[in-house]
Tab-separated table of C-alpha atoms and ligand atoms in Angstrom:
chain	number	residue	atom	x	y	z
W	588	MET	CA	-21.213	-5.692	20.586
W	589	SER	CA	-22.101	-6.554	17.004
W	590	ASP	CA	-20.683	-9.723	15.438
W	591	ARG	CA	-19.062	-7.558	12.817
W	592	LEU	CA	-17.231	-5.497	15.420
W	593	THR	CA	-16.031	-8.687	17.123
W	594	LEU	CA	-14.793	-9.968	13.779
W	595	THR	CA	-13.091	-6.618	13.097
W	596	LYS	CA	-11.164	-6.869	16.365
W	597	GLU	CA	-10.171	-10.466	15.643
W	598	LEU	CA	-8.966	-9.540	12.167
W	599	LEU	CA	-7.092	-6.496	13.449
W	600	GLY	CA	-5.274	-8.713	15.938
W	601	ARG	CA	-4.246	-11.002	13.073
W	602	LEU	CA	-3.108	-8.100	10.861
W	603	VAL	CA	-1.102	-6.430	13.647
W	604	ALA	CA	0.731	-9.722	14.287
W	605	PHE	CA	2.301	-9.541	10.816
W	606	ASP	CA	5.358	-7.309	11.179
W	607	THR	CA	4.935	-5.397	7.942
W	608	THR	CA	7.408	-2.617	8.716
W	609	SER	CA	8.039	-1.021	5.311
W	610	HIS	CA	11.518	-2.494	4.804
W	611	LYS	CA	10.197	-6.036	5.403
W	612	SER	CA	8.083	-8.329	3.231
W	613	ASN	CA	4.294	-7.988	3.510
W	614	LEU	CA	3.599	-11.340	1.851
W	615	GLY	CA	2.510	-13.050	5.080
W	616	LEU	CA	-0.276	-10.522	5.467
W	617	ILE	CA	-1.149	-10.615	1.768
W	618	SER	CA	-1.467	-14.432	1.800
W	619	PHE	CA	-3.641	-14.205	4.892
W	620	VAL	CA	-5.979	-11.719	3.170
W	621	GLU	CA	-6.062	-13.809	-0.019
W	622	GLY	CA	-6.996	-16.908	1.989
W	623	TYR	CA	-9.663	-14.992	3.903
W	624	LEU	CA	-11.217	-13.639	0.682
W	625	GLU	CA	-11.017	-17.060	-0.959
W	626	GLY	CA	-13.209	-18.329	1.888
W	627	PHE	CA	-15.952	-16.106	0.434
W	628	GLY	CA	-15.238	-17.151	-3.147
W	629	ILE	CA	-13.418	-13.894	-3.947
W	630	GLU	CA	-10.415	-14.039	-6.220
W	631	SER	CA	-7.555	-11.607	-5.605
W	632	ARG	CA	-4.937	-10.227	-7.949
W	633	ARG	CA	-1.431	-9.498	-6.723
W	634	VAL	CA	0.718	-6.705	-8.140
W	635	PRO	CA	4.135	-7.777	-6.839
W	636	THR	CA	7.485	-5.991	-6.733
W	637	ALA	CA	10.146	-7.098	-9.254
W	638	ASP	CA	11.965	-9.077	-6.519
W	639	GLY	CA	8.683	-10.688	-5.441
W	640	LEU	CA	9.146	-9.763	-1.758
W	641	LYS	CA	6.171	-7.433	-1.485
W	642	SER	CA	2.830	-7.166	-3.179
W	643	SER	CA	-0.287	-5.075	-3.520
W	644	LEU	CA	-3.625	-6.834	-3.624
W	645	PHE	CA	-6.733	-6.032	-5.654
W	646	ALA	CA	-10.026	-7.886	-5.335
W	647	THR	CA	-13.589	-7.224	-6.469
W	648	ILE	CA	-16.885	-8.006	-4.767
W	649	GLY	CA	-19.975	-7.652	-6.929
W	650	PRO	CA	-20.555	-7.288	-10.651
W	651	SER	CA	-17.742	-6.777	-13.148
W	652	GLY	CA	-17.685	-4.363	-16.057
W	653	VAL	CA	-19.103	-1.503	-13.972
W	654	GLY	CA	-17.080	1.257	-12.309
W	655	GLY	CA	-16.770	0.299	-8.662
W	656	ILE	CA	-15.777	1.824	-5.347
W	657	GLY	CA	-12.206	1.294	-4.181
W	658	LEU	CA	-11.612	0.751	-0.465
W	659	SER	CA	-7.956	1.522	-0.233
W	660	GLY	CA	-5.336	1.109	2.448
W	661	HIS	CA	-1.638	0.407	2.874
W	662	THR	CA	-0.423	-2.769	4.582
W	663	ASP	CA	2.963	-1.432	5.728
W	664	VAL	CA	3.704	0.230	9.058
W	665	VAL	CA	6.474	2.469	10.363
W	666	PRO	CA	9.322	0.996	12.455
W	667	VAL	CA	9.088	0.558	16.233
W	668	THR	CA	12.874	0.938	16.549
W	669	GLY	CA	13.855	3.309	19.346
W	670	GLN	CA	10.265	3.659	20.598
W	671	ALA	CA	9.368	2.808	24.191
W	672	TRP	CA	6.255	0.625	24.014
W	673	ASP	CA	4.481	-0.586	27.179
W	674	THR	CA	3.415	-3.779	25.384
W	675	ASP	CA	4.629	-5.855	22.417
W	676	PRO	CA	3.773	-3.668	19.387
W	677	PHE	CA	2.928	-6.738	17.284
W	678	THR	CA	0.510	-8.269	19.794
W	679	MET	CA	-2.745	-6.333	19.912
W	680	VAL	CA	-3.903	-5.451	23.400
W	681	GLU	CA	-7.353	-4.101	24.308
W	682	ARG	CA	-7.634	-1.715	27.238
W	683	ASP	CA	-10.334	0.854	28.111
W	684	GLY	CA	-12.004	0.714	24.706
W	685	LYS	CA	-8.697	1.131	22.866
W	686	LEU	CA	-6.805	-1.392	20.752
W	687	TYR	CA	-3.039	-0.992	21.068
W	688	GLY	CA	-0.489	-2.186	18.520
W	689	ARG	CA	1.678	-0.963	15.651
W	690	GLY	CA	-0.575	-0.040	12.744
W	691	THR	CA	-3.874	-0.111	14.665
W	692	ALA	CA	-4.515	3.537	13.688
W	693	ASP	CA	-2.279	3.733	10.605
W	694	MET	CA	-3.988	1.853	9.058
W	695	LYS	CA	-4.677	-1.774	9.766
W	696	GLY	CA	-7.814	-0.770	11.698
W	697	TYR	CA	-9.329	0.311	8.411
W	698	LEU	CA	-8.151	-2.839	6.613
W	699	ALA	CA	-9.813	-4.904	9.374
W	700	CYS	CA	-13.097	-2.977	8.972
W	701	VAL	CA	-13.044	-3.582	5.208
W	702	LEU	CA	-12.311	-7.291	5.624
W	703	ALA	CA	-14.920	-7.715	8.391
W	704	SER	CA	-17.515	-6.193	6.035
W	705	VAL	CA	-16.806	-8.765	3.319
W	706	PRO	CA	-19.323	-11.407	4.527
W	707	GLU	CA	-22.080	-8.793	4.326
W	708	LEU	CA	-20.897	-7.301	1.031
W	709	VAL	CA	-20.897	-10.701	-0.710
W	710	ALA	CA	-24.416	-11.392	0.586
W	711	ARG	CA	-25.813	-8.158	-0.852
W	712	PRO	CA	-27.088	-7.632	-4.410
W	713	LEU	CA	-24.564	-4.898	-5.188
W	714	LYS	CA	-25.123	-2.968	-8.396
W	715	THR	CA	-21.879	-1.078	-7.917
W	716	PRO	CA	-18.941	-3.372	-7.118
W	717	MET	CA	-16.550	-2.843	-4.207
W	718	HIS	CA	-12.831	-3.158	-4.828
W	719	ILE	CA	-10.394	-4.061	-2.080
W	720	VAL	CA	-7.234	-2.118	-2.882
W	721	PHE	CA	-4.335	-2.861	-0.515
W	722	SER	CA	-0.844	-1.455	-1.132
W	723	TYR	CA	2.651	-1.544	0.435
W	724	ASP	CA	5.462	0.996	0.957
W	725	GLU	CA	3.119	3.903	1.606
W	726	GLU	CA	5.208	4.955	4.582
W	727	VAL	CA	8.341	5.327	2.470
W	728	GLY	CA	6.943	7.768	-0.087
W	729	CYS	CA	3.752	6.156	-1.449
W	730	THR	CA	5.864	4.094	-3.843
W	731	GLY	CA	4.128	0.692	-3.609
W	732	VAL	CA	0.724	1.785	-4.843
W	733	ARG	CA	2.074	3.273	-8.075
W	734	PRO	CA	2.539	0.029	-10.066
W	735	MET	CA	-1.010	-1.001	-9.112
W	736	ILE	CA	-2.439	2.371	-10.136
W	737	ALA	CA	-0.620	1.979	-13.457
W	738	GLU	CA	-2.728	-1.158	-14.063
W	739	LEU	CA	-6.075	0.515	-13.346
W	740	GLY	CA	-8.115	0.727	-16.511
W	741	LYS	CA	-5.738	-1.811	-18.128
W	742	THR	CA	-5.422	-5.225	-16.457
W	743	LEU	CA	-7.400	-4.068	-13.398
W	744	PRO	CA	-10.728	-2.229	-13.391
W	745	LEU	CA	-10.543	1.534	-12.867
W	746	PRO	CA	-12.651	2.370	-9.800
W	747	ARG	CA	-15.210	5.110	-10.209
W	748	MET	CA	-14.171	6.465	-6.806
W	749	VAL	CA	-11.642	5.524	-4.146
W	750	PHE	CA	-12.015	5.901	-0.383
W	751	VAL	CA	-8.596	6.038	1.241
W	752	GLY	CA	-8.994	4.941	4.865
W	753	GLU	CA	-6.115	6.829	6.503
W	754	PRO	CA	-6.928	7.908	10.073
W	755	THR	CA	-9.201	10.990	10.010
W	756	GLU	CA	-11.547	9.948	12.862
W	757	MET	CA	-14.023	9.315	10.056
W	758	GLY	CA	-13.961	12.967	9.010
W	759	VAL	CA	-13.879	13.643	5.271
W	760	VAL	CA	-10.536	14.965	4.052
W	761	ASP	CA	-10.690	16.498	0.585
W	762	ALA	CA	-7.218	18.076	0.388
W	763	HIS	CA	-3.685	17.435	1.562
W	764	LYS	CA	-0.206	18.744	0.932
W	765	GLY	CA	2.261	16.961	-1.326
W	766	PRO	CA	5.811	16.346	-0.107
W	767	VAL	CA	8.725	16.673	-2.518
W	768	ARG	CA	12.089	15.432	-1.227
W	769	TRP	CA	15.604	16.171	-2.402
W	770	ARG	CA	19.023	14.769	-1.624
W	771	VAL	CA	22.019	17.053	-2.073
W	772	GLU	CA	25.544	15.607	-2.269
W	773	VAL	CA	28.468	17.968	-2.023
W	774	THR	CA	31.885	16.599	-2.952
W	775	GLY	CA	35.025	18.506	-1.995
W	776	ARG	CA	38.729	17.620	-1.863
W	777	ALA	CA	40.627	16.138	1.070
W	778	ALA	CA	43.655	17.837	2.660
W	779	HIS	CA	45.329	17.862	6.074
W	780	SER	CA	43.226	20.294	8.039
W	781	SER	CA	46.343	22.363	8.774
W	782	MET	CA	46.523	22.987	5.014
W	783	ALA	CA	42.895	23.955	4.558
W	784	HIS	CA	43.615	26.085	1.485
W	785	LEU	CA	44.679	22.966	-0.468
W	786	GLY	CA	41.327	21.277	0.036
W	787	VAL	CA	37.693	22.013	-0.739
W	788	ASN	CA	35.544	21.854	2.362
W	789	ALA	CA	32.275	20.167	1.406
W	790	ILE	CA	30.635	21.135	4.705
W	791	THR	CA	31.347	24.837	4.152
W	792	TYR	CA	29.605	24.770	0.762
W	793	ALA	CA	26.747	22.661	2.121
W	794	GLY	CA	26.373	25.419	4.732
W	795	ARG	CA	25.932	28.019	1.996
W	796	LEU	CA	23.237	25.879	0.405
W	797	LEU	CA	21.517	25.449	3.787
W	798	ALA	CA	21.509	29.212	4.269
W	799	GLU	CA	19.864	29.638	0.868
W	800	LEU	CA	17.243	27.051	1.836
W	801	GLY	CA	16.636	29.060	5.013
W	802	ARG	CA	15.932	32.159	2.894
W	803	MET	CA	13.615	30.126	0.649
W	804	GLU	CA	11.750	28.879	3.722
W	805	GLU	CA	11.146	32.451	4.888
W	806	GLU	CA	9.852	33.419	1.440
W	807	LEU	CA	7.466	30.475	1.351
W	808	LYS	CA	6.032	31.595	4.691
W	809	ARG	CA	5.350	35.049	3.274
W	810	LEU	CA	3.246	33.803	0.339
W	811	PRO	CA	-0.548	34.237	0.703
W	812	PRO	CA	-1.629	31.590	3.253
W	813	ASN	CA	-4.169	28.848	2.673
W	814	PRO	CA	-6.136	28.901	5.959
W	815	ARG	CA	-7.547	25.414	5.392
W	816	PHE	CA	-4.134	23.970	6.297
W	817	ASP	CA	-2.164	23.822	9.536
W	818	PRO	CA	0.327	25.392	9.066
W	819	PRO	CA	-1.238	27.456	6.251
W	820	TRP	CA	1.963	27.738	4.177
W	821	ASN	CA	4.256	25.494	2.106
W	822	THR	CA	6.757	24.174	4.655
W	823	LEU	CA	10.409	23.774	3.720
W	824	GLN	CA	12.975	22.130	5.957
W	825	VAL	CA	16.222	20.215	6.038
W	826	THR	CA	15.502	16.777	7.475
W	827	GLU	CA	18.813	14.874	7.411
W	828	ILE	CA	22.506	15.670	7.226
W	829	GLY	CA	25.838	13.853	7.289
W	830	GLY	CA	29.422	14.588	6.352
W	831	GLY	CA	33.104	14.679	7.116
W	832	THR	CA	35.699	11.964	7.606
W	833	ALA	CA	37.820	12.829	10.642
W	834	SER	CA	38.496	15.852	12.852
W	835	ASN	CA	41.813	16.613	11.108
W	836	ILE	CA	40.789	16.181	7.467
W	837	VAL	CA	39.170	18.784	5.200
W	838	PRO	CA	35.817	17.068	4.604
W	839	VAL	CA	35.204	15.568	1.177
W	840	PRO	CA	31.625	14.390	1.533
W	841	CYS	CA	28.635	16.245	2.869
W	842	TRP	CA	25.087	15.322	2.086
W	843	PHE	CA	21.697	16.473	3.305
W	844	GLY	CA	18.035	15.854	2.646
W	845	TRP	CA	15.385	18.547	2.449
W	846	GLU	CA	11.721	18.711	1.621
W	847	ILE	CA	8.908	21.021	0.685
W	848	ARG	CA	5.387	20.048	1.686
W	849	ALA	CA	3.485	21.859	-0.997
W	850	LEU	CA	-0.089	23.104	-0.862
W	851	PRO	CA	-2.367	21.842	-3.650
W	852	GLY	CA	-1.717	23.847	-6.793
W	853	PHE	CA	1.726	25.075	-5.686
W	854	ASP	CA	4.531	24.365	-8.152
W	855	VAL	CA	7.848	23.627	-6.418
W	856	SER	CA	9.905	23.691	-9.619
W	857	ALA	CA	10.943	27.341	-9.206
W	858	PHE	CA	12.521	26.441	-5.855
W	859	ASP	CA	14.269	23.417	-7.341
W	860	THR	CA	15.703	25.631	-10.098
W	861	ARG	CA	16.677	28.278	-7.585
W	862	LEU	CA	18.819	25.967	-5.431
W	863	ARG	CA	20.519	24.553	-8.531
W	864	ARG	CA	21.267	28.050	-9.806
W	865	PHE	CA	22.566	29.132	-6.390
W	866	ALA	CA	24.920	26.121	-6.372
W	867	ALA	CA	26.106	26.854	-9.895
W	868	GLU	CA	26.718	30.550	-9.260
W	869	ASN	CA	27.677	30.817	-5.577
W	870	CYS	CA	29.478	27.565	-4.791
W	871	LEU	CA	30.776	25.652	-7.802
W	872	PRO	CA	33.063	28.274	-9.434
W	873	GLU	CA	35.091	28.568	-6.209
W	874	MET	CA	35.120	24.826	-5.587
W	875	LEU	CA	36.267	23.996	-9.118
W	876	ARG	CA	39.102	26.518	-8.986
W	877	THR	CA	40.810	24.308	-6.372
W	878	ALA	CA	39.466	20.896	-7.327
W	879	PRO	CA	38.095	20.105	-10.795
W	880	GLU	CA	36.613	16.873	-9.375
W	881	ALA	CA	34.462	18.779	-6.860
W	882	GLY	CA	30.738	18.919	-7.403
W	883	ILE	CA	27.212	19.360	-6.114
W	884	GLU	CA	24.547	16.880	-7.066
W	885	ILE	CA	20.905	17.716	-6.407
W	886	THR	CA	18.395	14.892	-6.913
W	887	ILE	CA	14.652	14.702	-6.345
W	888	THR	CA	14.228	11.423	-4.420
W	889	ASN	CA	10.484	11.359	-3.937
W	890	LYS	CA	7.438	13.296	-4.982
W	891	VAL	CA	3.910	12.650	-3.748
W	892	PRO	CA	1.310	14.820	-5.436
W	893	ALA	CA	-0.714	17.201	-3.286
W	894	PHE	CA	-4.384	16.346	-3.270
W	895	GLY	CA	-7.492	18.401	-3.907
W	896	ALA	CA	-10.652	16.342	-4.338
W	897	ASP	CA	-12.368	16.282	-7.689
W	898	THR	CA	-15.616	18.247	-7.743
W	899	LYS	CA	-17.401	16.574	-10.662
W	900	SER	CA	-17.611	12.932	-9.573
W	901	GLY	CA	-19.832	13.585	-6.560
W	902	ILE	CA	-17.417	11.761	-4.269
W	903	VAL	CA	-17.238	14.527	-1.644
W	904	PRO	CA	-21.027	14.856	-1.114
W	905	LEU	CA	-21.309	11.053	-1.064
W	906	ALA	CA	-18.534	10.713	1.522
W	907	LEU	CA	-20.084	13.444	3.687
W	908	LYS	CA	-23.453	11.704	3.563
W	909	LEU	CA	-21.995	8.301	4.426
W	910	ALA	CA	-19.901	9.763	7.252
W	911	GLY	CA	-22.795	11.853	8.603
W	912	GLN	CA	-20.699	15.019	8.372
W	913	ASN	CA	-21.368	18.416	6.870
W	914	GLU	CA	-17.894	19.814	6.333
W	915	THR	CA	-14.620	18.611	4.881
W	916	PHE	CA	-11.084	19.024	6.208
W	917	ALA	CA	-7.625	19.554	4.806
W	918	VAL	CA	-4.551	17.889	6.336
W	919	SER	CA	-0.814	18.418	6.077
W	920	TYR	CA	0.242	14.761	5.833
W	921	ALA	CA	0.292	12.952	2.506
W	922	THR	CA	-1.702	9.923	1.403
W	923	GLU	CA	-2.197	7.866	-1.734
W	924	ALA	CA	-5.334	9.883	-2.617
W	925	GLY	CA	-3.522	12.291	-4.949
W	926	LEU	CA	-1.995	9.368	-6.834
W	927	PHE	CA	-5.345	7.611	-7.290
W	928	GLN	CA	-6.825	10.823	-8.549
W	929	LEU	CA	-3.998	11.345	-11.057
W	930	GLY	CA	-4.601	7.724	-12.096
W	931	GLY	CA	-8.192	8.598	-13.008
W	932	ALA	CA	-10.044	7.597	-9.827
W	933	PRO	CA	-11.504	10.512	-7.801
W	934	SER	CA	-10.671	10.066	-4.117
W	935	VAL	CA	-11.298	11.248	-0.592
W	936	VAL	CA	-9.582	10.304	2.649
W	937	CYS	CA	-11.791	8.985	5.447
W	938	GLY	CA	-10.853	6.375	8.005
W	939	PRO	CA	-10.911	5.349	11.669
W	940	GLY	CA	-8.364	6.502	14.239
W	941	ASN	CA	-6.470	9.697	14.864
W	942	ILE	CA	-3.307	10.697	13.009
W	943	ALA	CA	-1.914	11.896	16.360
W	944	GLN	CA	-1.501	8.234	17.379
W	945	ALA	CA	0.046	7.163	14.068
W	946	HIS	CA	3.802	6.453	14.105
W	947	THR	CA	3.978	6.842	17.933
W	948	PRO	CA	4.778	4.290	20.656
W	949	ASN	CA	1.606	2.770	22.162
W	950	GLU	CA	-0.280	3.510	18.939
W	951	PHE	CA	-3.967	2.736	19.372
W	952	VAL	CA	-7.342	2.957	17.700
W	953	ARG	CA	-10.576	3.317	19.645
W	954	VAL	CA	-13.081	0.480	19.257
W	955	ALA	CA	-15.740	3.189	18.779
W	956	GLU	CA	-13.822	4.450	15.719
W	957	LEU	CA	-13.873	0.996	14.141
W	958	ASP	CA	-17.607	0.828	14.841
W	959	LYS	CA	-18.138	4.175	13.076
W	960	CYS	CA	-16.128	2.901	10.099
W	961	LEU	CA	-18.246	-0.270	9.882
W	962	GLY	CA	-21.317	1.984	9.777
W	963	PHE	CA	-19.762	3.991	6.948
W	964	ILE	CA	-19.105	0.841	4.897
W	965	GLU	CA	-22.611	-0.449	5.612
W	966	ARG	CA	-24.169	2.784	4.332
W	967	LEU	CA	-21.869	2.595	1.324
W	968	ALA	CA	-23.182	-0.920	0.648
W	969	ASP	CA	-26.775	0.386	0.868
W	970	TRP	CA	-25.856	3.041	-1.695
W	971	ALA	CA	-24.166	0.449	-3.919
W	972	GLU	CA	-27.384	-1.576	-4.078
W	973	GLN	CA	-29.286	1.342	-5.636
B	1398	LIG	ZN1	-0.950	5.653	6.742
């Protein structure tokens, strides 16, 4: 086993041990990475949250003043709550060529590969610099990377290209869907449930809205499919719901969350407008007749842009060459790639591990995947010397 692979495993064990579940601070991990980079004389820049409890990290290896290559990953992981793990999720365990632990696939394995490549990267005469670009809060709507992207080309250098190391088994992903999420709050009026006509039942009106969403979902399925994606249509679904007060009270509150995962190039705004119009025409007039304080509030809570790789920068052919692949893939999950690209840095997604293991109990990454990723970074370093 190569020294670099041994170092990768050691580093992954350290990274997994930091419980960086999205709602917790990631500063322990960030300090660890800063200290590690400092050991090689590399300065890091933090882009912290306003409350200072979380931070992104940006660091450069190689010359400054030249467009570099971003190696990008998120430091946060999804919760282990309610999952039945065979081992402690925050203590990495190796068994049968697999490394188990929360975040091993999504995506601390990639972070470990990047960090384990640092000793070699600093030793090489790079003409194109490498940027380490680590974010937080990816798992809660790709929110943490946005303030850092806003600094690219201003207080931080704008990378010429960004490789986002989400788990693709080192395949090259050049397109993904973009989720848009809404929260709908229906407010009715309370009454004793024996006197239903005096109240406004928020759940009844929420039901009408849900039925309309069901019709919208069917329409989205009938649009011309994009066979690169599985499933090949824009998916729409209701993901959360809550409401009511007690079994004998006309319910005042009802809320639900819904989402569309949009194909690249699909504009969801017509569907946003449609639900608002349906509420205004088919629910509100009736509700207001009984209770002027009744209402329906529809808010977009999160929007991650869909991603289609740029074709002018040469990033896709380069990624294919480095990964030893000859075709690209599209995926249905979202990443930070679309945001980097909107921020001016062409991106592709390529990283170790399989998305099927992400977010699950007994998450693992294969050692062989990490080895492939180290090879990818090594070939990238060769390219960066030219
Ligand atoms: Zn991820």
